[in-house]
GROMACS .gro file of C-alpha atoms in nm:
model
  188
    1UNK     CA    1  -0.486   7.679  13.942
    2UNK     CA    2  -0.663   7.820  13.636
    3UNK     CA    3  -0.485   7.568  13.413
    4UNK     CA    4  -0.575   7.285  13.651
    5UNK     CA    5  -0.937   7.399  13.649
    6UNK     CA    6  -0.939   7.408  13.268
    7UNK     CA    7  -0.774   7.067  13.254
    8UNK     CA    8  -1.036   6.923  13.492
    9UNK     CA    9  -1.317   7.067  13.276
   10UNK     CA   10  -1.161   6.923  12.963
   11UNK     CA   11  -1.122   6.587  13.137
   12UNK     CA   12  -1.494   6.596  13.217
   13UNK     CA   13  -1.563   6.655  12.848
   14UNK     CA   14  -1.347   6.356  12.751
   15UNK     CA   15  -1.519   6.144  13.017
   16UNK     CA   16  -1.857   6.251  12.879
   17UNK     CA   17  -1.755   6.136  12.530
   18UNK     CA   18  -1.629   5.803  12.671
   19UNK     CA   19  -1.962   5.752  12.851
   20UNK     CA   20  -2.146   5.825  12.527
   21UNK     CA   21  -1.927   5.574  12.340
   22UNK     CA   22  -1.996   5.311  12.606
   23UNK     CA   23  -2.373   5.355  12.573
   24UNK     CA   24  -2.344   5.369  12.194
   25UNK     CA   25  -2.160   5.033  12.196
   26UNK     CA   26  -2.441   4.886  12.408
   27UNK     CA   27  -2.689   5.032  12.161
   28UNK     CA   28  -2.516   4.862  11.867
   29UNK     CA   29  -2.501   4.533  12.058
   30UNK     CA   30  -2.873   4.564  12.132
   31UNK     CA   31  -2.947   4.621  11.762
   32UNK     CA   32  -2.747   4.310  11.670
   33UNK     CA   33  -2.933   4.105  11.931
   34UNK     CA   34  -3.268   4.231  11.802
   35UNK     CA   35  -3.167   4.135  11.449
   36UNK     CA   36  -3.074   3.782  11.564
   37UNK     CA   37  -3.402   3.739  11.751
   38UNK     CA   38  -3.600   3.879  11.458
   39UNK     CA   39  -3.434   3.624  11.231
   40UNK     CA   40  -3.523   3.346  11.477
   41UNK     CA   41  -3.881   3.475  11.498
   42UNK     CA   42  -3.909   3.472  11.119
   43UNK     CA   43  -3.790   3.108  11.112
   44UNK     CA   44  -4.032   3.014  11.391
   45UNK     CA   45  -4.320   3.180  11.205
   46UNK     CA   46  -4.245   2.983  10.888
   47UNK     CA   47  -4.234   2.658  11.086
   48UNK     CA   48  -4.558   2.739  11.272
   49UNK     CA   49  -4.742   2.833  10.952
   50UNK     CA   50  -4.621   2.517  10.781
   51UNK     CA   51  -4.735   2.300  11.071
   52UNK     CA   52  -5.073   2.477  11.080
   53UNK     CA   53  -5.120   2.416  10.708
   54UNK     CA   54  -5.023   2.048  10.748
   55UNK     CA   55  -5.259   2.002  11.041
   56UNK     CA   56  -5.547   2.169  10.855
   57UNK     CA   57  -5.485   1.954  10.548
   58UNK     CA   58  -5.473   1.636  10.756
   59UNK     CA   59  -5.792   1.727  10.944
   60UNK     CA   60  -5.976   1.789  10.614
   61UNK     CA   61  -5.840   1.462  10.476
   62UNK     CA   62  -5.949   1.280  10.789
   63UNK     CA   63  -6.299   1.427  10.764
   64UNK     CA   64  -6.322   1.334  10.394
   65UNK     CA   65  -6.211   0.980  10.474
   66UNK     CA   66  -6.475   0.949  10.745
   67UNK     CA   67  -6.736   1.050  10.488
   68UNK     CA   68  -6.592   0.797  10.245
   69UNK     CA   69  -6.609   0.525  10.512
   70UNK     CA   70  -6.974   0.608  10.575
   71UNK     CA   71  -7.040   0.604  10.199
   72UNK     CA   72  -6.869   0.266  10.172
   73UNK     CA   73  -7.119   0.115  10.415
   74UNK     CA   74  -7.430   0.245  10.232
   75UNK     CA   75  -7.662  -0.014  10.089
   76UNK     CA   76  -7.949   0.060   9.854
   77UNK     CA   77  -8.279   0.032  10.039
   78UNK     CA   78  -8.121   0.073  10.384
   79UNK     CA   79  -8.135   0.416  10.549
   80UNK     CA   80  -7.829   0.642  10.547
   81UNK     CA   81  -7.695   0.694  10.905
   82UNK     CA   82  -7.657   1.065  10.835
   83UNK     CA   83  -7.967   1.171  10.638
   84UNK     CA   84  -8.192   0.867  10.665
   85UNK     CA   85  -8.253   0.835  10.288
   86UNK     CA   86  -8.289   0.483  10.148
   87UNK     CA   87  -8.164   0.592   9.801
   88UNK     CA   88  -7.792   0.665   9.755
   89UNK     CA   89  -7.748   0.804   9.403
   90UNK     CA   90  -7.408   0.975   9.448
   91UNK     CA   91  -7.202   0.836   9.740
   92UNK     CA   92  -6.872   1.010   9.833
   93UNK     CA   93  -6.556   0.900   9.657
   94UNK     CA   94  -6.236   0.809   9.843
   95UNK     CA   95  -5.951   1.052   9.919
   96UNK     CA   96  -5.586   0.979   9.989
   97UNK     CA   97  -5.507   0.826  10.324
   98UNK     CA   98  -5.506   1.054  10.626
   99UNK     CA   99  -5.245   1.013  10.896
  100UNK     CA  100  -5.323   0.812  11.207
  101UNK     CA  101  -5.481   0.976  11.511
  102UNK     CA  102  -5.155   0.955  11.709
  103UNK     CA  103  -4.965   1.120  11.423
  104UNK     CA  104  -5.226   1.396  11.406
  105UNK     CA  105  -5.195   1.451  11.782
  106UNK     CA  106  -4.815   1.472  11.745
  107UNK     CA  107  -4.861   1.723  11.462
  108UNK     CA  108  -5.095   1.933  11.679
  109UNK     CA  109  -4.840   1.922  11.963
  110UNK     CA  110  -4.560   2.033  11.728
  111UNK     CA  111  -4.780   2.317  11.605
  112UNK     CA  112  -4.853   2.428  11.964
  113UNK     CA  113  -4.481   2.420  12.046
  114UNK     CA  114  -4.400   2.622  11.735
  115UNK     CA  115  -4.666   2.880  11.828
  116UNK     CA  116  -4.526   2.895  12.183
  117UNK     CA  117  -4.177   2.955  12.038
  118UNK     CA  118  -4.320   3.237  11.825
  119UNK     CA  119  -4.487   3.392  12.130
  120UNK     CA  120  -4.165   3.363  12.331
  121UNK     CA  121  -3.961   3.528  12.055
  122UNK     CA  122  -4.218   3.807  12.024
  123UNK     CA  123  -4.196   3.870  12.400
  124UNK     CA  124  -3.817   3.876  12.389
  125UNK     CA  125  -3.824   4.115  12.093
  126UNK     CA  126  -4.066   4.349  12.272
  127UNK     CA  127  -3.835   4.363  12.574
  128UNK     CA  128  -3.526   4.413  12.355
  129UNK     CA  129  -3.695   4.693  12.160
  130UNK     CA  130  -3.802   4.864  12.482
  131UNK     CA  131  -3.441   4.847  12.603
  132UNK     CA  132  -3.324   4.978  12.264
  133UNK     CA  133  -3.550   5.282  12.299
  134UNK     CA  134  -3.411   5.345  12.649
  135UNK     CA  135  -3.053   5.313  12.522
  136UNK     CA  136  -3.122   5.547  12.229
  137UNK     CA  137  -3.255   5.811  12.469
  138UNK     CA  138  -2.961   5.764  12.703
  139UNK     CA  139  -2.711   5.782  12.414
  140UNK     CA  140  -2.874   6.102  12.287
  141UNK     CA  141  -2.865   6.254  12.635
  142UNK     CA  142  -2.499   6.161  12.685
  143UNK     CA  143  -2.404   6.294  12.343
  144UNK     CA  144  -2.572   6.627  12.416
  145UNK     CA  145  -2.391   6.642  12.750
  146UNK     CA  146  -2.059   6.569  12.579
  147UNK     CA  147  -2.120   6.824  12.302
  148UNK     CA  148  -2.180   7.089  12.568
  149UNK     CA  149  -1.803   7.071  12.630
  150UNK     CA  150  -1.732   7.114  12.257
  151UNK     CA  151  -1.640   6.868  11.987
  152UNK     CA  152  -1.417   6.578  12.074
  153UNK     CA  153  -1.143   6.714  11.847
  154UNK     CA  154  -1.161   7.058  12.010
  155UNK     CA  155  -1.141   6.906  12.357
  156UNK     CA  156  -0.848   6.683  12.261
  157UNK     CA  157  -0.663   6.981  12.109
  158UNK     CA  158  -0.732   7.204  12.408
  159UNK     CA  159  -0.636   6.926  12.647
  160UNK     CA  160  -0.304   6.874  12.469
  161UNK     CA  161  -0.232   7.246  12.485
  162UNK     CA  162  -0.342   7.260  12.849
  163UNK     CA  163  -0.131   6.956  12.945
  164UNK     CA  164   0.175   7.112  12.779
  165UNK     CA  165   0.111   7.443  12.957
  166UNK     CA  166   0.071   7.260  13.289
  167UNK     CA  167   0.397   7.073  13.232
  168UNK     CA  168   0.577   7.400  13.148
  169UNK     CA  169   0.426   7.570  13.453
  170UNK     CA  170   0.530   7.285  13.681
  171UNK     CA  171   0.881   7.293  13.534
  172UNK     CA  172   0.900   7.669  13.593
  173UNK     CA  173   0.771   7.628  13.949
  174UNK     CA  174   1.036   7.361  14.013
  175UNK     CA  175   1.309   7.581  13.860
  176UNK     CA  176   1.182   7.874  14.062
  177UNK     CA  177   1.183   7.664  14.381
  178UNK     CA  178   1.535   7.540  14.303
  179UNK     CA  179   1.651   7.896  14.231
  180UNK     CA  180   1.487   8.019  14.550
  181UNK     CA  181   1.660   7.744  14.747
  182UNK     CA  182   1.994   7.825  14.584
  183UNK     CA  183   1.941   8.194  14.657
  184UNK     CA  184   1.868   8.117  15.021
  185UNK     CA  185   2.185   7.904  15.038
  186UNK     CA  186   2.389   8.184  14.888
  187UNK     CA  187   2.232   8.446  15.119
  188UNK     CA  188   2.244   8.222  15.416
   0.00000   0.00000   0.00000
């Protein structure tokens, strides 16, 4: 019974190490998933920043072109529609062509979608990092529980010794039972 009790305790130690390894594998998987999502977030951020810069540039170009159009309609002696002056000594010069209104709207929509993708990735990453923290705590707890039984190598060595001792004890019990039976047959 003492050997069986020792074997059961050692089995609990091995089970504790297996549970730790299971959580540790989940932890590594979680880290890989976080890395993948971080990479996707980085890509989404680059796209969103690029679209924002393009939209800003196009809006400035559009504004400059509107000023140029107003300047193109100025006539000396006629009041300016903006300031009312009848003298126009330095009218605005033309800029490169801005994109059409529909193209600007499409660009704004793409930018909004890119920002939404960034926000989604950030939310996913927050949840994954929270889960990572939980898994790290659980892994630490399981490792401490497993180490309370001793090191894995010690447990494996003790278990091997215990298993051999149990096998020898069972063999002796069987031999003893057979001898007892034979003795009873001879006495009987």
